[in-house]
């Protein structure tokens, strides 16, 4: 505006012509554009620096532990596996214990529950079981039927089917969601898994059944329905160990109990570990562990019954 006003004044006093005024304003625009381009280098440089820092953080992450003898366990998949933790300590930040001097065991054919308030370490236990993190002290191992034991690590993770907290349904059909874990699964296998997870009762009523479209994060379905589809997907994976991390929170008590019964009935040697805020299935569990104040301790029958009654 200053440049335009100056040119207008000079034009009014007849010091310049209209053509000179146009050329002046054009050059002013070019100079302004060049200056803006120069200034934009600074935020661009900062963005590049931040991106490079994030990439460097990823590259510098510690490598996952791989134990070559883990592959020997594949011969015992049909017999199932025992998960055991002995005198275990763990902390994310040095000096601040999350789990201390704790014991845990889950055997083939068992349903084992982890209960306790939020933020006390249930999900940490799942991470230890999956070999995503490793104990500072003690052991976290997987045992085969013949007593062969291997520390839980990245190479034992394929023995697990995991249903995490939250919605993990993708956009596509129900069948496409199911085949994420088993690309060559037949329609019959998918339907059988849906039946085991008590999901077939609503899927079969849909016009296209398993070929029915489902939105991102289960849009168009209730939370309980998406949870059952996610559980069915884990069942289709047919891994010897099933981890359900708050995966039945949206199910009613009757359906929750029926799903767990179906899983054990279908695969008697499957090890099933459940974390929950709702101890409505505690009387179905062979053992119940309470995670509280950094301790993982097994509850006796009376304590487990009292906890179920309190809820």
Short mmCIF file of C-alpha atoms in Angstrom, two decimals, residues 82-292:
data_model
loop_
_atom_site.label_atom_id
_atom_site.label_comp_id
_atom_site.label_asym_id
_atom_site.label_seq_id
_atom_site.Cartn_x
_atom_site.Cartn_y
_atom_site.Cartn_z
CA UNK A 82 3.13 -73.13 29.24
CA UNK A 83 3.94 -69.49 29.95
CA UNK A 84 5.84 -68.98 33.18
CA UNK A 85 7.44 -66.06 34.99
CA UNK A 86 9.71 -66.52 37.98
CA UNK A 87 10.79 -63.88 40.52
CA UNK A 88 10.26 -61.19 37.88
CA UNK A 89 11.17 -57.50 38.17
CA UNK A 90 10.53 -54.87 35.51
CA UNK A 91 10.57 -51.08 35.19
CA UNK A 92 10.28 -48.68 32.25
CA UNK A 93 12.24 -46.00 34.12
CA UNK A 94 15.22 -46.95 36.22
CA UNK A 95 14.34 -46.92 39.90
CA UNK A 96 10.56 -46.95 39.35
CA UNK A 97 9.38 -50.55 39.48
CA UNK A 98 6.24 -51.58 37.61
CA UNK A 99 6.47 -55.30 38.46
CA UNK A 100 8.46 -56.65 41.42
CA UNK A 101 9.23 -60.20 42.63
CA UNK A 102 6.24 -61.66 40.83
CA UNK A 103 5.28 -65.17 39.72
CA UNK A 104 2.93 -66.22 36.93
CA UNK A 105 2.01 -69.45 35.15
CA UNK A 106 -0.53 -70.38 32.47
CA UNK A 107 -0.74 -73.94 31.12
CA UNK A 108 -2.34 -75.55 28.04
CA UNK A 109 -6.11 -75.95 28.38
CA UNK A 110 -6.33 -73.23 31.02
CA UNK A 111 -7.98 -69.84 31.16
CA UNK A 112 -5.91 -67.54 33.35
CA UNK A 113 -7.12 -64.07 34.32
CA UNK A 114 -5.17 -60.92 35.10
CA UNK A 115 -7.32 -58.48 37.07
CA UNK A 116 -6.68 -55.22 38.82
CA UNK A 117 -7.13 -51.43 38.56
CA UNK A 118 -6.09 -49.51 35.44
CA UNK A 119 -2.45 -48.52 35.23
CA UNK A 120 -1.21 -51.20 37.63
CA UNK A 121 0.64 -53.35 35.08
CA UNK A 122 -1.77 -55.72 33.30
CA UNK A 123 -0.76 -54.52 29.83
CA UNK A 124 2.89 -54.60 30.92
CA UNK A 125 2.44 -58.28 31.70
CA UNK A 126 1.04 -58.83 28.19
CA UNK A 127 4.07 -57.06 26.70
CA UNK A 128 6.39 -59.27 28.73
CA UNK A 129 4.54 -62.37 27.54
CA UNK A 130 4.83 -61.24 23.91
CA UNK A 131 8.55 -60.61 24.31
CA UNK A 132 8.18 -56.92 23.45
CA UNK A 133 9.96 -56.02 26.67
CA UNK A 134 12.23 -58.11 28.89
CA UNK A 135 12.57 -58.45 32.67
CA UNK A 136 15.33 -56.70 34.53
CA UNK A 137 15.56 -59.67 36.84
CA UNK A 138 14.01 -63.12 36.90
CA UNK A 139 12.71 -65.19 34.00
CA UNK A 140 9.90 -64.96 31.46
CA UNK A 141 9.86 -68.25 29.57
CA UNK A 142 7.76 -70.51 27.36
CA UNK A 143 7.85 -74.27 27.99
CA UNK A 144 6.98 -77.11 25.63
CA UNK A 145 5.33 -80.37 26.66
CA UNK A 146 8.70 -82.15 27.01
CA UNK A 147 10.07 -79.44 29.31
CA UNK A 148 12.12 -77.53 26.76
CA UNK A 149 12.18 -73.87 27.78
CA UNK A 150 13.01 -70.72 25.83
CA UNK A 151 13.09 -67.12 26.97
CA UNK A 152 10.17 -65.15 25.52
CA UNK A 153 11.50 -63.17 22.58
CA UNK A 154 10.69 -61.93 19.07
CA UNK A 155 11.01 -65.45 17.63
CA UNK A 156 8.34 -66.90 19.97
CA UNK A 157 5.79 -64.22 19.07
CA UNK A 158 4.36 -66.23 16.16
CA UNK A 159 2.99 -68.70 18.74
CA UNK A 160 0.54 -66.06 20.00
CA UNK A 161 -2.76 -64.65 18.81
CA UNK A 162 -3.33 -61.26 20.41
CA UNK A 163 -6.49 -59.17 20.63
CA UNK A 164 -5.45 -55.77 22.02
CA UNK A 165 -7.49 -53.04 23.67
CA UNK A 166 -9.34 -50.75 21.30
CA UNK A 167 -10.82 -51.23 17.87
CA UNK A 168 -8.59 -52.99 15.32
CA UNK A 169 -11.13 -53.50 12.51
CA UNK A 170 -10.10 -52.27 9.04
CA UNK A 171 -12.18 -50.93 6.18
CA UNK A 172 -13.29 -53.73 3.85
CA UNK A 173 -15.42 -56.83 4.14
CA UNK A 174 -15.63 -59.09 7.17
CA UNK A 175 -13.88 -61.83 5.17
CA UNK A 176 -11.03 -59.47 4.24
CA UNK A 177 -10.60 -58.52 7.89
CA UNK A 178 -10.46 -62.18 8.85
CA UNK A 179 -7.95 -63.09 6.13
CA UNK A 180 -5.49 -60.51 7.46
CA UNK A 181 -4.15 -63.29 9.72
CA UNK A 182 -4.60 -66.18 7.28
CA UNK A 183 -4.65 -65.26 3.60
CA UNK A 184 -5.69 -68.69 2.36
CA UNK A 185 -8.55 -69.17 4.85
CA UNK A 186 -11.64 -70.73 3.29
CA UNK A 187 -15.14 -69.34 3.80
CA UNK A 188 -15.93 -72.39 5.94
CA UNK A 189 -12.96 -71.70 8.23
CA UNK A 190 -14.00 -68.07 8.59
CA UNK A 191 -17.60 -69.02 9.43
CA UNK A 192 -16.39 -71.58 11.99
CA UNK A 193 -14.22 -68.94 13.68
CA UNK A 194 -17.15 -66.50 13.72
CA UNK A 195 -19.33 -69.17 15.34
CA UNK A 196 -16.72 -69.81 18.03
CA UNK A 197 -16.59 -66.08 18.80
CA UNK A 198 -20.43 -65.86 18.90
CA UNK A 199 -20.33 -63.49 15.91
CA UNK A 200 -22.06 -65.68 13.33
CA UNK A 201 -25.48 -65.04 14.87
CA UNK A 202 -25.48 -61.45 13.55
CA UNK A 203 -23.22 -61.95 10.50
CA UNK A 204 -25.49 -64.59 8.96
CA UNK A 205 -28.43 -62.15 9.06
CA UNK A 206 -26.62 -59.68 6.80
CA UNK A 207 -27.38 -59.73 3.05
CA UNK A 208 -23.81 -60.67 2.05
CA UNK A 209 -22.86 -62.48 5.29
CA UNK A 210 -19.03 -62.58 5.47
CA UNK A 211 -18.75 -60.45 2.32
CA UNK A 212 -20.63 -57.62 3.99
CA UNK A 213 -18.70 -54.33 4.02
CA UNK A 214 -17.51 -52.90 7.30
CA UNK A 215 -16.23 -49.35 7.78
CA UNK A 216 -12.92 -48.18 9.20
CA UNK A 217 -12.71 -49.02 12.92
CA UNK A 218 -15.91 -51.03 12.63
CA UNK A 219 -18.16 -48.19 11.46
CA UNK A 220 -21.68 -49.50 11.03
CA UNK A 221 -21.30 -52.16 13.74
CA UNK A 222 -21.68 -51.96 17.50
CA UNK A 223 -18.62 -52.15 19.75
CA UNK A 224 -19.63 -55.60 20.96
CA UNK A 225 -19.96 -56.85 17.37
CA UNK A 226 -16.54 -55.51 16.34
CA UNK A 227 -14.98 -57.10 19.44
CA UNK A 228 -16.43 -60.48 18.48
CA UNK A 229 -15.10 -60.14 14.92
CA UNK A 230 -11.65 -59.27 16.32
CA UNK A 231 -11.76 -62.32 18.60
CA UNK A 232 -12.88 -64.49 15.66
CA UNK A 233 -9.88 -63.24 13.69
CA UNK A 234 -7.56 -64.30 16.52
CA UNK A 235 -9.29 -67.71 16.64
CA UNK A 236 -8.77 -68.12 12.88
CA UNK A 237 -5.05 -67.50 13.48
CA UNK A 238 -5.15 -70.80 15.43
CA UNK A 239 -2.11 -70.01 17.56
CA UNK A 240 -1.48 -72.19 20.65
CA UNK A 241 -1.62 -69.16 22.99
CA UNK A 242 -4.43 -66.59 22.97
CA UNK A 243 -4.08 -63.21 24.67
CA UNK A 244 -7.23 -61.13 25.22
CA UNK A 245 -6.35 -57.67 26.54
CA UNK A 246 -9.70 -56.17 27.62
CA UNK A 247 -11.04 -57.72 24.41
CA UNK A 248 -14.43 -58.67 25.92
CA UNK A 249 -15.18 -55.38 27.69
CA UNK A 250 -18.18 -54.58 25.46
CA UNK A 251 -19.73 -58.06 25.65
CA UNK A 252 -22.49 -58.99 28.05
CA UNK A 253 -21.57 -61.53 30.72
CA UNK A 254 -23.38 -64.45 29.05
CA UNK A 255 -21.68 -63.89 25.66
CA UNK A 256 -18.30 -63.36 27.30
CA UNK A 257 -18.53 -66.67 29.12
CA UNK A 258 -19.80 -68.49 26.03
CA UNK A 259 -16.91 -67.19 23.88
CA UNK A 260 -14.35 -68.48 26.37
CA UNK A 261 -16.11 -71.85 26.63
CA UNK A 262 -16.14 -72.19 22.84
CA UNK A 263 -12.43 -71.36 22.56
CA UNK A 264 -11.37 -74.05 25.03
CA UNK A 265 -13.83 -76.58 23.60
CA UNK A 266 -12.51 -76.01 20.07
CA UNK A 267 -8.83 -76.19 21.11
CA UNK A 268 -8.39 -78.09 24.39
CA UNK A 269 -4.63 -77.45 24.42
CA UNK A 270 -4.89 -73.69 23.89
CA UNK A 271 -3.51 -71.45 26.63
CA UNK A 272 -5.84 -68.49 27.15
CA UNK A 273 -4.77 -65.41 29.11
CA UNK A 274 -7.36 -62.70 29.74
CA UNK A 275 -6.93 -59.23 31.22
CA UNK A 276 -10.16 -57.68 32.41
CA UNK A 277 -11.76 -55.08 34.63
CA UNK A 278 -14.84 -57.28 34.88
CA UNK A 279 -14.17 -60.46 36.84
CA UNK A 280 -17.43 -61.97 35.59
CA UNK A 281 -15.63 -65.06 34.26
CA UNK A 282 -13.38 -65.69 37.24
CA UNK A 283 -15.11 -68.95 38.16
CA UNK A 284 -14.18 -70.24 34.69
CA UNK A 285 -10.48 -69.57 35.28
CA UNK A 286 -8.01 -72.07 36.64
CA UNK A 287 -6.08 -69.23 38.26
CA UNK A 288 -6.71 -65.55 38.85
CA UNK A 289 -3.81 -63.15 39.27
CA UNK A 290 -4.24 -59.72 40.76
CA UNK A 291 -1.91 -56.99 39.54
CA UNK A 292 -1.69 -54.27 42.17
#
